[in-house]
């Protein structure tokens, strides 16, 4: 009887474990995103490093939207910010997102919601080069929600993203 109870307890613990409790693999390709700060699930010196294949392996989302920086409607695909926050066990209130040219903005973790922004790695089905705002772009579904068509949100839409830090 004790063995059965232990097995049931062990299984319920595994089933209820948060998504970020799994080990984060090491990147095998070029690192395109490094997440630091208050991050529970890391893989390299207290940071979480991702190559493109690792990001593609996470739950993805896609939407079509126009932007103030491009012409016409663009199809974006990437990892929802909410999924990245959950997978890494990020806690706090703010993420500092930084581009490869060291431009940085602050994004409240409250933006990490369902049907919210994604860390896009594809634009119109193609990976993004640095010249085309890549390798990553934090994109909001501007056309799907009028709340995302504000100067504040536009200022959070950082392209050439390569670093995030949970700062508080």
mmCIF file of C-alpha atoms in Angstrom:
data_model
loop_
_atom_site.group_PDB
_atom_site.id
_atom_site.type_symbol
_atom_site.label_atom_id
_atom_site.label_comp_id
_atom_site.label_asym_id
_atom_site.label_seq_id
_atom_site.Cartn_x
_atom_site.Cartn_y
_atom_site.Cartn_z
ATOM 1 C CA UNK A 1 0.000 0.000 0.000
ATOM 2 C CA UNK A 2 2.815 2.411 0.860
ATOM 3 C CA UNK A 3 4.436 1.722 -2.510
ATOM 4 C CA UNK A 4 1.175 2.481 -4.335
ATOM 5 C CA UNK A 5 0.735 5.763 -2.446
ATOM 6 C CA UNK A 6 4.333 6.758 -3.183
ATOM 7 C CA UNK A 7 3.838 5.998 -6.897
ATOM 8 C CA UNK A 8 0.639 8.054 -7.015
ATOM 9 C CA UNK A 9 2.379 10.941 -5.208
ATOM 10 C CA UNK A 10 5.395 10.763 -7.520
ATOM 11 C CA UNK A 11 3.217 10.751 -10.637
ATOM 12 C CA UNK A 12 1.097 13.663 -9.414
ATOM 13 C CA UNK A 13 4.260 15.640 -8.711
ATOM 14 C CA UNK A 14 5.597 15.012 -12.224
ATOM 15 C CA UNK A 15 2.266 15.809 -13.865
ATOM 16 C CA UNK A 16 1.900 19.086 -11.986
ATOM 17 C CA UNK A 17 5.511 20.174 -12.482
ATOM 18 C CA UNK A 18 5.815 23.483 -14.332
ATOM 19 C CA UNK A 19 6.975 23.412 -17.955
ATOM 20 C CA UNK A 20 10.262 25.082 -17.064
ATOM 21 C CA UNK A 21 11.193 22.279 -14.667
ATOM 22 C CA UNK A 22 12.596 20.313 -17.616
ATOM 23 C CA UNK A 23 16.284 20.719 -18.382
ATOM 24 C CA UNK A 24 17.035 23.249 -21.082
ATOM 25 C CA UNK A 25 19.273 21.704 -23.740
ATOM 26 C CA UNK A 26 22.477 23.347 -24.864
ATOM 27 C CA UNK A 27 22.399 25.088 -28.240
ATOM 28 C CA UNK A 28 24.180 23.224 -31.007
ATOM 29 C CA UNK A 29 24.012 26.028 -33.576
ATOM 30 C CA UNK A 30 24.728 29.737 -33.435
ATOM 31 C CA UNK A 31 23.212 31.352 -30.329
ATOM 32 C CA UNK A 32 20.625 33.934 -31.440
ATOM 33 C CA UNK A 33 18.943 34.668 -28.087
ATOM 34 C CA UNK A 34 20.339 34.868 -24.573
ATOM 35 C CA UNK A 35 17.993 35.366 -21.621
ATOM 36 C CA UNK A 36 19.437 36.333 -18.231
ATOM 37 C CA UNK A 37 18.353 37.725 -14.885
ATOM 38 C CA UNK A 38 15.584 36.165 -12.805
ATOM 39 C CA UNK A 39 15.387 32.991 -14.913
ATOM 40 C CA UNK A 40 14.779 29.604 -13.253
ATOM 41 C CA UNK A 41 15.682 27.367 -16.213
ATOM 42 C CA UNK A 42 19.155 28.041 -17.616
ATOM 43 C CA UNK A 43 21.750 26.164 -19.633
ATOM 44 C CA UNK A 44 24.913 28.312 -19.617
ATOM 45 C CA UNK A 45 26.401 30.249 -16.706
ATOM 46 C CA UNK A 46 23.044 31.360 -15.274
ATOM 47 C CA UNK A 47 21.605 32.282 -18.674
ATOM 48 C CA UNK A 48 19.295 30.560 -21.127
ATOM 49 C CA UNK A 49 20.831 30.420 -24.581
ATOM 50 C CA UNK A 50 18.889 29.480 -27.707
ATOM 51 C CA UNK A 51 19.804 28.658 -31.260
ATOM 52 C CA UNK A 52 17.145 28.780 -33.977
ATOM 53 C CA UNK A 53 16.336 25.064 -33.727
ATOM 54 C CA UNK A 54 15.691 25.366 -29.990
ATOM 55 C CA UNK A 55 13.290 28.272 -30.522
ATOM 56 C CA UNK A 56 11.548 26.386 -33.323
ATOM 57 C CA UNK A 57 11.092 23.398 -30.977
ATOM 58 C CA UNK A 58 9.053 25.511 -28.543
ATOM 59 C CA UNK A 59 5.350 26.108 -29.002
ATOM 60 C CA UNK A 60 4.907 28.567 -31.840
ATOM 61 C CA UNK A 61 2.292 31.008 -33.007
ATOM 62 C CA UNK A 62 1.784 32.928 -36.207
ATOM 63 C CA UNK A 63 -0.303 35.848 -37.366
ATOM 64 C CA UNK A 64 -0.546 38.295 -40.204
ATOM 65 C CA UNK A 65 -0.384 41.985 -39.472
ATOM 66 C CA UNK A 66 0.717 45.251 -40.955
ATOM 67 C CA UNK A 67 3.421 47.255 -39.201
ATOM 68 C CA UNK A 68 4.470 50.890 -39.297
ATOM 69 C CA UNK A 69 7.913 49.775 -40.524
ATOM 70 C CA UNK A 70 6.913 47.558 -43.448
ATOM 71 C CA UNK A 71 4.558 47.718 -46.412
ATOM 72 C CA UNK A 72 1.441 45.570 -46.630
ATOM 73 C CA UNK A 73 0.466 42.672 -44.442
ATOM 74 C CA UNK A 74 3.309 40.493 -43.185
ATOM 75 C CA UNK A 75 3.102 36.918 -41.873
ATOM 76 C CA UNK A 76 5.124 36.420 -38.679
ATOM 77 C CA UNK A 77 5.935 33.158 -36.909
ATOM 78 C CA UNK A 78 7.696 32.678 -33.605
ATOM 79 C CA UNK A 79 7.531 31.822 -29.937
ATOM 80 C CA UNK A 80 4.811 33.597 -27.971
ATOM 81 C CA UNK A 81 6.419 35.757 -25.309
ATOM 82 C CA UNK A 82 4.092 34.077 -22.797
ATOM 83 C CA UNK A 83 5.521 30.649 -23.705
ATOM 84 C CA UNK A 84 9.123 31.852 -23.399
ATOM 85 C CA UNK A 85 8.364 33.324 -19.969
ATOM 86 C CA UNK A 86 6.740 30.068 -18.832
ATOM 87 C CA UNK A 87 9.413 27.731 -20.251
ATOM 88 C CA UNK A 88 12.188 29.713 -18.574
ATOM 89 C CA UNK A 89 10.344 30.279 -15.300
ATOM 90 C CA UNK A 90 10.861 34.019 -15.557
ATOM 91 C CA UNK A 91 9.571 35.971 -12.589
ATOM 92 C CA UNK A 92 9.359 39.668 -11.953
ATOM 93 C CA UNK A 93 7.736 42.582 -13.658
ATOM 94 C CA UNK A 94 10.014 43.714 -16.471
ATOM 95 C CA UNK A 95 12.147 42.356 -19.299
ATOM 96 C CA UNK A 96 14.912 44.453 -20.794
ATOM 97 C CA UNK A 97 15.094 43.530 -24.473
ATOM 98 C CA UNK A 98 18.293 44.449 -26.297
ATOM 99 C CA UNK A 99 19.182 44.454 -29.987
ATOM 100 C CA UNK A 100 22.518 43.553 -31.536
ATOM 101 C CA UNK A 101 23.367 47.282 -31.778
ATOM 102 C CA UNK A 102 22.766 47.605 -27.974
ATOM 103 C CA UNK A 103 19.457 49.495 -28.403
ATOM 104 C CA UNK A 104 17.359 48.449 -25.395
ATOM 105 C CA UNK A 105 13.749 48.792 -24.322
ATOM 106 C CA UNK A 106 11.725 47.598 -21.354
ATOM 107 C CA UNK A 107 8.755 45.289 -21.772
ATOM 108 C CA UNK A 108 6.443 44.633 -18.823
ATOM 109 C CA UNK A 109 5.894 40.936 -18.183
ATOM 110 C CA UNK A 110 2.187 41.764 -18.217
ATOM 111 C CA UNK A 111 2.552 41.892 -22.038
ATOM 112 C CA UNK A 112 3.262 38.131 -22.015
ATOM 113 C CA UNK A 113 -0.348 37.076 -22.609
ATOM 114 C CA UNK A 114 -2.200 34.700 -24.897
ATOM 115 C CA UNK A 115 -2.689 36.270 -28.338
ATOM 116 C CA UNK A 116 0.009 38.791 -27.440
ATOM 117 C CA UNK A 117 3.494 39.417 -28.808
ATOM 118 C CA UNK A 118 5.753 36.766 -30.267
ATOM 119 C CA UNK A 119 9.506 36.552 -30.579
ATOM 120 C CA UNK A 120 9.357 36.160 -34.344
ATOM 121 C CA UNK A 121 11.999 34.148 -36.149
ATOM 122 C CA UNK A 122 10.206 34.018 -39.518
ATOM 123 C CA UNK A 123 8.755 36.753 -41.677
ATOM 124 C CA UNK A 124 6.692 35.637 -44.670
ATOM 125 C CA UNK A 125 7.960 32.089 -44.149
ATOM 126 C CA UNK A 126 11.662 33.003 -44.234
ATOM 127 C CA UNK A 127 14.171 33.361 -41.420
ATOM 128 C CA UNK A 128 15.115 36.991 -40.969
ATOM 129 C CA UNK A 129 18.582 38.251 -41.750
ATOM 130 C CA UNK A 130 20.042 41.134 -39.756
ATOM 131 C CA UNK A 131 19.387 43.310 -42.814
ATOM 132 C CA UNK A 132 15.683 42.330 -42.620
ATOM 133 C CA UNK A 133 15.251 43.077 -38.899
ATOM 134 C CA UNK A 134 16.413 39.633 -37.761
ATOM 135 C CA UNK A 135 17.402 37.324 -36.388
ATOM 136 C CA UNK A 136 14.493 37.969 -33.993
ATOM 137 C CA UNK A 137 11.789 40.608 -33.755
ATOM 138 C CA UNK A 138 9.398 41.136 -30.847
ATOM 139 C CA UNK A 139 6.164 41.659 -32.776
ATOM 140 C CA UNK A 140 2.675 42.387 -31.498
ATOM 141 C CA UNK A 141 -0.468 41.463 -33.488
ATOM 142 C CA UNK A 142 -1.179 45.127 -34.272
ATOM 143 C CA UNK A 143 -4.094 44.485 -36.650
ATOM 144 C CA UNK A 144 -5.800 41.992 -34.327
ATOM 145 C CA UNK A 145 -6.071 44.280 -31.311
ATOM 146 C CA UNK A 146 -6.407 48.067 -31.354
ATOM 147 C CA UNK A 147 -4.676 48.186 -27.948
ATOM 148 C CA UNK A 148 -1.472 47.227 -29.767
ATOM 149 C CA UNK A 149 -1.580 50.258 -32.087
ATOM 150 C CA UNK A 150 -0.080 52.787 -29.682
ATOM 151 C CA UNK A 151 3.255 54.560 -29.499
ATOM 152 C CA UNK A 152 4.041 52.697 -26.268
ATOM 153 C CA UNK A 153 3.574 49.295 -27.923
ATOM 154 C CA UNK A 154 5.391 50.351 -31.081
ATOM 155 C CA UNK A 155 8.343 51.376 -28.899
ATOM 156 C CA UNK A 156 8.462 47.830 -27.437
ATOM 157 C CA UNK A 157 8.588 46.201 -30.883
ATOM 158 C CA UNK A 158 12.315 45.668 -30.985
ATOM 159 C CA UNK A 159 13.968 44.044 -33.993
ATOM 160 C CA UNK A 160 17.440 42.552 -34.289
ATOM 161 C CA UNK A 161 16.700 41.218 -30.818
ATOM 162 C CA UNK A 162 19.419 39.030 -29.339
ATOM 163 C CA UNK A 163 19.194 39.483 -25.540
ATOM 164 C CA UNK A 164 16.560 39.668 -22.838
ATOM 165 C CA UNK A 165 17.058 40.194 -19.126
ATOM 166 C CA UNK A 166 14.466 39.777 -16.382
ATOM 167 C CA UNK A 167 15.408 42.853 -14.369
ATOM 168 C CA UNK A 168 12.860 42.912 -11.537
#
